[in-house]
Tab-separated table of C-alpha atoms in Angstrom:
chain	number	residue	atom	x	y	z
A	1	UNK	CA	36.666	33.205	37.549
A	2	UNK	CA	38.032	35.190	34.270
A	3	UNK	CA	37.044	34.545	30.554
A	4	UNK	CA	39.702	31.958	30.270
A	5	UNK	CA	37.969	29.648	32.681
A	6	UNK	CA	37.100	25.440	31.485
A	7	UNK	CA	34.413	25.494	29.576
A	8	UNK	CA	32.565	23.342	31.824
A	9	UNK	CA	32.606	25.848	34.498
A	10	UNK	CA	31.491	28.025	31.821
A	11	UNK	CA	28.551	26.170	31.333
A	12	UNK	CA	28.099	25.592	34.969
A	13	UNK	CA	27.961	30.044	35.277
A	14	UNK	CA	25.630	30.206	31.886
A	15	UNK	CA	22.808	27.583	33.117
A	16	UNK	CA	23.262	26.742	37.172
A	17	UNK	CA	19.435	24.983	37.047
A	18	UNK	CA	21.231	22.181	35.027
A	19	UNK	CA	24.163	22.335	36.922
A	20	UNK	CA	24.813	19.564	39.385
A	21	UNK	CA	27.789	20.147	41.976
A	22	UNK	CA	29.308	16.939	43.193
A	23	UNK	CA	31.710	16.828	46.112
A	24	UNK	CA	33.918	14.199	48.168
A	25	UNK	CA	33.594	14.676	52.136
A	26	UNK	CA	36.913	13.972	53.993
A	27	UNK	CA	40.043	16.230	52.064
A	28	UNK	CA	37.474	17.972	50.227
A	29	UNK	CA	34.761	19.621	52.262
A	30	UNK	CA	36.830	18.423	55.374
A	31	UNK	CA	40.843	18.379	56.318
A	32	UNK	CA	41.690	15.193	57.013
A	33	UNK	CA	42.906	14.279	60.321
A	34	UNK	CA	44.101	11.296	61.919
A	35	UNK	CA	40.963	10.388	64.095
A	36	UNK	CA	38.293	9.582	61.237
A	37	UNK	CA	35.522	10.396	64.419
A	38	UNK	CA	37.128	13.858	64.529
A	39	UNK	CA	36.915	15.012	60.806
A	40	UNK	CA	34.332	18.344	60.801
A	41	UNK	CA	33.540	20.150	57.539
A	42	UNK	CA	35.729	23.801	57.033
A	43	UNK	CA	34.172	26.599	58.787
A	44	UNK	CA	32.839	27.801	55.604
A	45	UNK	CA	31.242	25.058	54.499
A	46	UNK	CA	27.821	25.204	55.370
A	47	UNK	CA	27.016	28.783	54.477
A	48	UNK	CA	28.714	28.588	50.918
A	49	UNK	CA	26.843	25.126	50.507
A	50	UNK	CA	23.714	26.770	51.579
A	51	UNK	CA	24.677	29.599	48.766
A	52	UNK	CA	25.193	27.596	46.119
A	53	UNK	CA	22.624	24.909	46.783
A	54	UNK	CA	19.856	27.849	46.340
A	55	UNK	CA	21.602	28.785	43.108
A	56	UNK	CA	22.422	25.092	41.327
A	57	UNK	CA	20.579	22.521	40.175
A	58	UNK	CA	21.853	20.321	42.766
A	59	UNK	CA	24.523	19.580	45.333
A	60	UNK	CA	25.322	16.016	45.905
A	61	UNK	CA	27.987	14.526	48.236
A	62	UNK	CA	29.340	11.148	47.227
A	63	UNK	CA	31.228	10.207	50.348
A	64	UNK	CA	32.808	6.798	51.675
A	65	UNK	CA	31.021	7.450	55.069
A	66	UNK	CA	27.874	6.876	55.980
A	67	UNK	CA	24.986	9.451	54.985
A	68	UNK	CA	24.179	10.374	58.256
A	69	UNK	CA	27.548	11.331	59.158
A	70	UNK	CA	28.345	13.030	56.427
A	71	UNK	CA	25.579	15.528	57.433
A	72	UNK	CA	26.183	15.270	61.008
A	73	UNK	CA	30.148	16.383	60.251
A	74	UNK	CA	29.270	18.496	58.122
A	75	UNK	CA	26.697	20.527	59.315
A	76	UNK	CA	24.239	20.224	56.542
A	77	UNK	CA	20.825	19.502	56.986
A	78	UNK	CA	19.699	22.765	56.189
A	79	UNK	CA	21.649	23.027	52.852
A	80	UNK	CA	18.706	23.492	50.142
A	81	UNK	CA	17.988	20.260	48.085
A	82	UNK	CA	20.933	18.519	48.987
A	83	UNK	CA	21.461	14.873	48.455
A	84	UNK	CA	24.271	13.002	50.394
A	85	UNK	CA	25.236	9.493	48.972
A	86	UNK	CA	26.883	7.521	51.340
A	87	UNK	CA	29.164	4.249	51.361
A	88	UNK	CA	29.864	5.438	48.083
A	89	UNK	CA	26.070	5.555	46.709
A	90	UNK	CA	24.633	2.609	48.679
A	91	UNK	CA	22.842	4.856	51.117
A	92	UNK	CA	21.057	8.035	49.986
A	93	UNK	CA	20.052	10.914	52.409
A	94	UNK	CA	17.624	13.631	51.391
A	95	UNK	CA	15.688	16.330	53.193
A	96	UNK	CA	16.092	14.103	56.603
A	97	UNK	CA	14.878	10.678	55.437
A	98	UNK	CA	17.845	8.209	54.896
A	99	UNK	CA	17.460	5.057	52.131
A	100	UNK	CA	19.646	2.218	52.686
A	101	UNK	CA	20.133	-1.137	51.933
A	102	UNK	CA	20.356	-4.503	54.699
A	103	UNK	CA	24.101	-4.656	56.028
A	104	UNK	CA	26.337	-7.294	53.768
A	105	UNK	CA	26.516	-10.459	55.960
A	106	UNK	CA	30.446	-10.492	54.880
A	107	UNK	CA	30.654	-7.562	57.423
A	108	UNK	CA	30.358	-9.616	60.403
A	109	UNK	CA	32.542	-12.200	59.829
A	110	UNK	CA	35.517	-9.413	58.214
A	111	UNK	CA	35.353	-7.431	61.395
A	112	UNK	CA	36.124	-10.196	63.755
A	113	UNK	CA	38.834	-11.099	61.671
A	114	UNK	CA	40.496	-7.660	61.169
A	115	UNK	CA	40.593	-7.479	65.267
A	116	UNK	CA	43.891	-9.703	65.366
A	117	UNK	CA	45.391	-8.781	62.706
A	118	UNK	CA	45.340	-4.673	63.441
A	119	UNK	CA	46.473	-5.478	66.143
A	120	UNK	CA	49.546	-6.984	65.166
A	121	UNK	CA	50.506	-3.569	63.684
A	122	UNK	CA	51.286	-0.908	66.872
A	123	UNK	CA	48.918	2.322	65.852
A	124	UNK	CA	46.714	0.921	63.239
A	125	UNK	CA	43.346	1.052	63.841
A	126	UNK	CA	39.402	-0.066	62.639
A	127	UNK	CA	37.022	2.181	61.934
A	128	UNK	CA	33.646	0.709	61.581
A	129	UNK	CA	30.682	2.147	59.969
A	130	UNK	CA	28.099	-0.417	59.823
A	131	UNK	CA	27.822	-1.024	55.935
A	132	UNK	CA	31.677	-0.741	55.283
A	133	UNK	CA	34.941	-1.528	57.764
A	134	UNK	CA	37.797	0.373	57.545
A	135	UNK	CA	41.623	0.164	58.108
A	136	UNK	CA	43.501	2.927	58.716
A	137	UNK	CA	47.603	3.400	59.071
A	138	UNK	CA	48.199	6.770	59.501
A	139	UNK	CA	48.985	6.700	62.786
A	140	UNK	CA	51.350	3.573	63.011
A	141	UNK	CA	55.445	4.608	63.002
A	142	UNK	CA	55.584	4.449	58.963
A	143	UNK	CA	51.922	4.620	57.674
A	144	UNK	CA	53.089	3.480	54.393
A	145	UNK	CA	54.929	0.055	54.925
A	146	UNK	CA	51.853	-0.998	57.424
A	147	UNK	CA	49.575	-0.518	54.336
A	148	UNK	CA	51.503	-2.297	52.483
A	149	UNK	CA	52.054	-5.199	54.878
A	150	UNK	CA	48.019	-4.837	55.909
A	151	UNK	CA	47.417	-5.097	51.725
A	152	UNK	CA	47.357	-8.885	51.119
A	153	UNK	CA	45.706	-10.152	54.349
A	154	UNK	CA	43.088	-7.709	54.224
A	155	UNK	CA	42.430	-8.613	50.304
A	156	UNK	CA	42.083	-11.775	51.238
A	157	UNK	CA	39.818	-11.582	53.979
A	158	UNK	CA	37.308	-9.281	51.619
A	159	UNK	CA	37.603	-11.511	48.645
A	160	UNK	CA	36.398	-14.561	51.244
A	161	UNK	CA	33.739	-12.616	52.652
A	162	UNK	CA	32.639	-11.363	49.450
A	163	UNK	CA	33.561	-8.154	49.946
A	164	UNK	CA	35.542	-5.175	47.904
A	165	UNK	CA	38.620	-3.478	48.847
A	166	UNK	CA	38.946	0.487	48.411
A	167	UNK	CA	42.079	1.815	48.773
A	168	UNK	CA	42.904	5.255	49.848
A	169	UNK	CA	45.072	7.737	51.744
A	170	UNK	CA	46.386	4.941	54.584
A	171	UNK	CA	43.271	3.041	54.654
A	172	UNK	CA	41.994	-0.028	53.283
A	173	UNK	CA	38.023	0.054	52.911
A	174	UNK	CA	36.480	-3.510	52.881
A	175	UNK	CA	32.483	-2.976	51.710
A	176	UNK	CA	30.182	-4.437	49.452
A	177	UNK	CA	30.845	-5.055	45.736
A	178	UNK	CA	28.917	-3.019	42.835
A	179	UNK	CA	28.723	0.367	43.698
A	180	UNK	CA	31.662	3.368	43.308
A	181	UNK	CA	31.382	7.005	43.062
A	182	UNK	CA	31.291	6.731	39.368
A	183	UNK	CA	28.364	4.595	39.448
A	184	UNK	CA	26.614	6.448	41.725
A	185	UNK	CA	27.334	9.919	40.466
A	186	UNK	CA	26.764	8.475	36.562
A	187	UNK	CA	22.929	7.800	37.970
A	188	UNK	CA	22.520	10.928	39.565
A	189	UNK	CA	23.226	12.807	36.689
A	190	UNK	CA	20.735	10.545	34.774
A	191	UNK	CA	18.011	11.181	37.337
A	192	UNK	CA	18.242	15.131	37.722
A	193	UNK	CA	18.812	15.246	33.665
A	194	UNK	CA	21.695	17.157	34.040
A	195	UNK	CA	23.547	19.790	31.868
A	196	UNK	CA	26.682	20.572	33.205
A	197	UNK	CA	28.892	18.776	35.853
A	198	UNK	CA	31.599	19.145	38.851
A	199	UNK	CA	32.960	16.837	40.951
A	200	UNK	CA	35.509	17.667	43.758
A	201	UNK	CA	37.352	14.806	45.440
A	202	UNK	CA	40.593	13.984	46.852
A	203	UNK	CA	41.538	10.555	46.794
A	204	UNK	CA	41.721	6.967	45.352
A	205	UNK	CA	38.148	6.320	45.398
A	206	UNK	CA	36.927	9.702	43.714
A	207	UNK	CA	39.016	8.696	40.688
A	208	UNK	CA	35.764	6.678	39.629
A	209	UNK	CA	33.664	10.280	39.831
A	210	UNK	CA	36.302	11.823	37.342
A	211	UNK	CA	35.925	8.863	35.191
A	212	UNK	CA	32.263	9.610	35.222
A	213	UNK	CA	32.443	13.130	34.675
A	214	UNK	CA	34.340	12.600	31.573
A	215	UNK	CA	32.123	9.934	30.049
A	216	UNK	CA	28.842	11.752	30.895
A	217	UNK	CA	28.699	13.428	27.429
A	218	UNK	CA	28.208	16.786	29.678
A	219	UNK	CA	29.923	20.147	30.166
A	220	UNK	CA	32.146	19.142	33.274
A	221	UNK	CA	34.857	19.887	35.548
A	222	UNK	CA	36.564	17.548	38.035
A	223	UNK	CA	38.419	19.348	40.875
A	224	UNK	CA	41.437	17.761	42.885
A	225	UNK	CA	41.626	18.958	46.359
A	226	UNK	CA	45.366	18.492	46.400
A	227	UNK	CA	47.602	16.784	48.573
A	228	UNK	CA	51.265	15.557	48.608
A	229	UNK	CA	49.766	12.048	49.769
A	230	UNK	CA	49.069	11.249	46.044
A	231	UNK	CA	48.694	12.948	42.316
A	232	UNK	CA	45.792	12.711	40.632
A	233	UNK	CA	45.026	14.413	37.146
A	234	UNK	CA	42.444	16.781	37.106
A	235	UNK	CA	41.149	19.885	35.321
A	236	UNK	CA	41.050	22.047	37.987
A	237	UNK	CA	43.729	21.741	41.615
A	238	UNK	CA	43.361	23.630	44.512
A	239	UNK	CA	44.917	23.767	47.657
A	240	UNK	CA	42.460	20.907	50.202
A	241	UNK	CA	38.994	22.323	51.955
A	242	UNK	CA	40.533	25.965	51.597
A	243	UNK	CA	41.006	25.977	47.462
A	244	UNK	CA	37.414	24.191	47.709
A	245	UNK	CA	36.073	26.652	49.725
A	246	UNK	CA	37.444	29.463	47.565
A	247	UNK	CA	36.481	27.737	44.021
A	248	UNK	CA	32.338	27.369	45.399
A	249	UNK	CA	32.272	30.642	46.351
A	250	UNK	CA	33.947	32.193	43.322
A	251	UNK	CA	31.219	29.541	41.413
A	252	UNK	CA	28.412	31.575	43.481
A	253	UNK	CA	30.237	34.972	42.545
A	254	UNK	CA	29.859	34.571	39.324
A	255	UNK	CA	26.016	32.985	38.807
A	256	UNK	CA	25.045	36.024	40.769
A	257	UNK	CA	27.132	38.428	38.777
């Protein structure tokens, strides 16, 4: 962190209480591997979160996966004053008491469907997590033309059931309509009054955060935990979990400077 840094990080250093720190889970905290039930956060997650969560305003994860996960995989129930939004801001988790709405009756009917079809394609597979299902391909022979021949059907089935498709790294997300990152980090902001912003994600679905960060009128930095799955454009890209890691902690650095 030198004098040339984004001015939103500037602000971010000048005035941490109005700072809120948004992060992605799964590339961004966490590397991703190919068993979603197997993704744990870096090793230096939880103290650097713990750091800079008694330093900022807030630290929020806006994560695809359930709340309770999140914090499970992550190891974070003791990081101070987080907030973990889950399903993409339908469920909120906060000092151990989860908020969530009833399940979308879609669900039920989308994951008996999706059964047959998977497993039409040889290393495909469903991950279900009660308010969302998902499809993932990156274990089949060539995770890329299964997406794409899993993309129609599974469009279909959501758009019957009501549901919405999220597309990411090899995975199709079917889960209820309305909310995204964006909307859900957007009211965050609103409801901490923040000054300054950061949001770190990694795929598809975290391009709705940027989006947000840019239209909050706010001092803000979005953060690409970088891949050579997909390119997104960003003000800041580091290197996956590790860069993260190493951009938190030089955040901390230089509040406490």
């Amino acid at each position: 962190m030198t004098a040339s840094m984004p001015d939103g990080l500037r602000a971010i250093t000048a005035d941490p209480a109005g700072a809120v720190i948004g992060l992605d889970f799964d590339g961004t905290l966490s590397p991703i591997v190919a068993d979603p039930a197997a993704a744990r956060i870096h090793p230096d997650g939880p103290a650097v979160l713990t750091r800079l969560g008694a330093l900022v305003g807030a630290v929020v994860i806006v994560t695809g996966r359930p709340a309770a996960v999140a914090v499970e995989y992550g190891s974070l129930s003791k990081v101070p004053g987080l907030v973990v939004l889950g399903h993409y801001g339908l469920e909120r988790w906060e000092a151990g008491t989860l908020s969530a709405p009833p399940v979308h009756p879609g669900l039920s009917r989308v994951r008996a469907a999706l059964v047959p079809l998977v497993s039409g394609v040889p290393g495909a597979m469903i991950e279900d997590k009660e308010r969302a299902v998902a499809v993932h391909t990156r274990q089949t022979a060539d995770p890329q033309a299964a997406l794409d021949a899993l993309r129609e059907p599974v469009a279909k089935l959501a758009a019957e059931a009501g549901l919405a498709v999220e597309p990411g790294k090899f995975v199709l997300e079917l889960r209820p309509q309305g909310m995204d990152k964006g909307v859900a980090l957007s009211a965050f902001l609103r409801e901490r009054q923040a000054r300054s912003v950061l949001f770190a994600g990694d795929d598809l679905g975290d391009l709705a955060a940027f989006a947000a960060v840019r239209a909050s009128g706010l001092p803000g930095v979005t953060v690409f935990s970088g891949s050579s799955e997909i390119v997104v454009e960003a003000d800041i890209v580091v290197n996956g979990p590790e860069g993260v890691m190493w951009l938190l902690t030089s955040i901390a650095d230089s509040i406490e400077v």
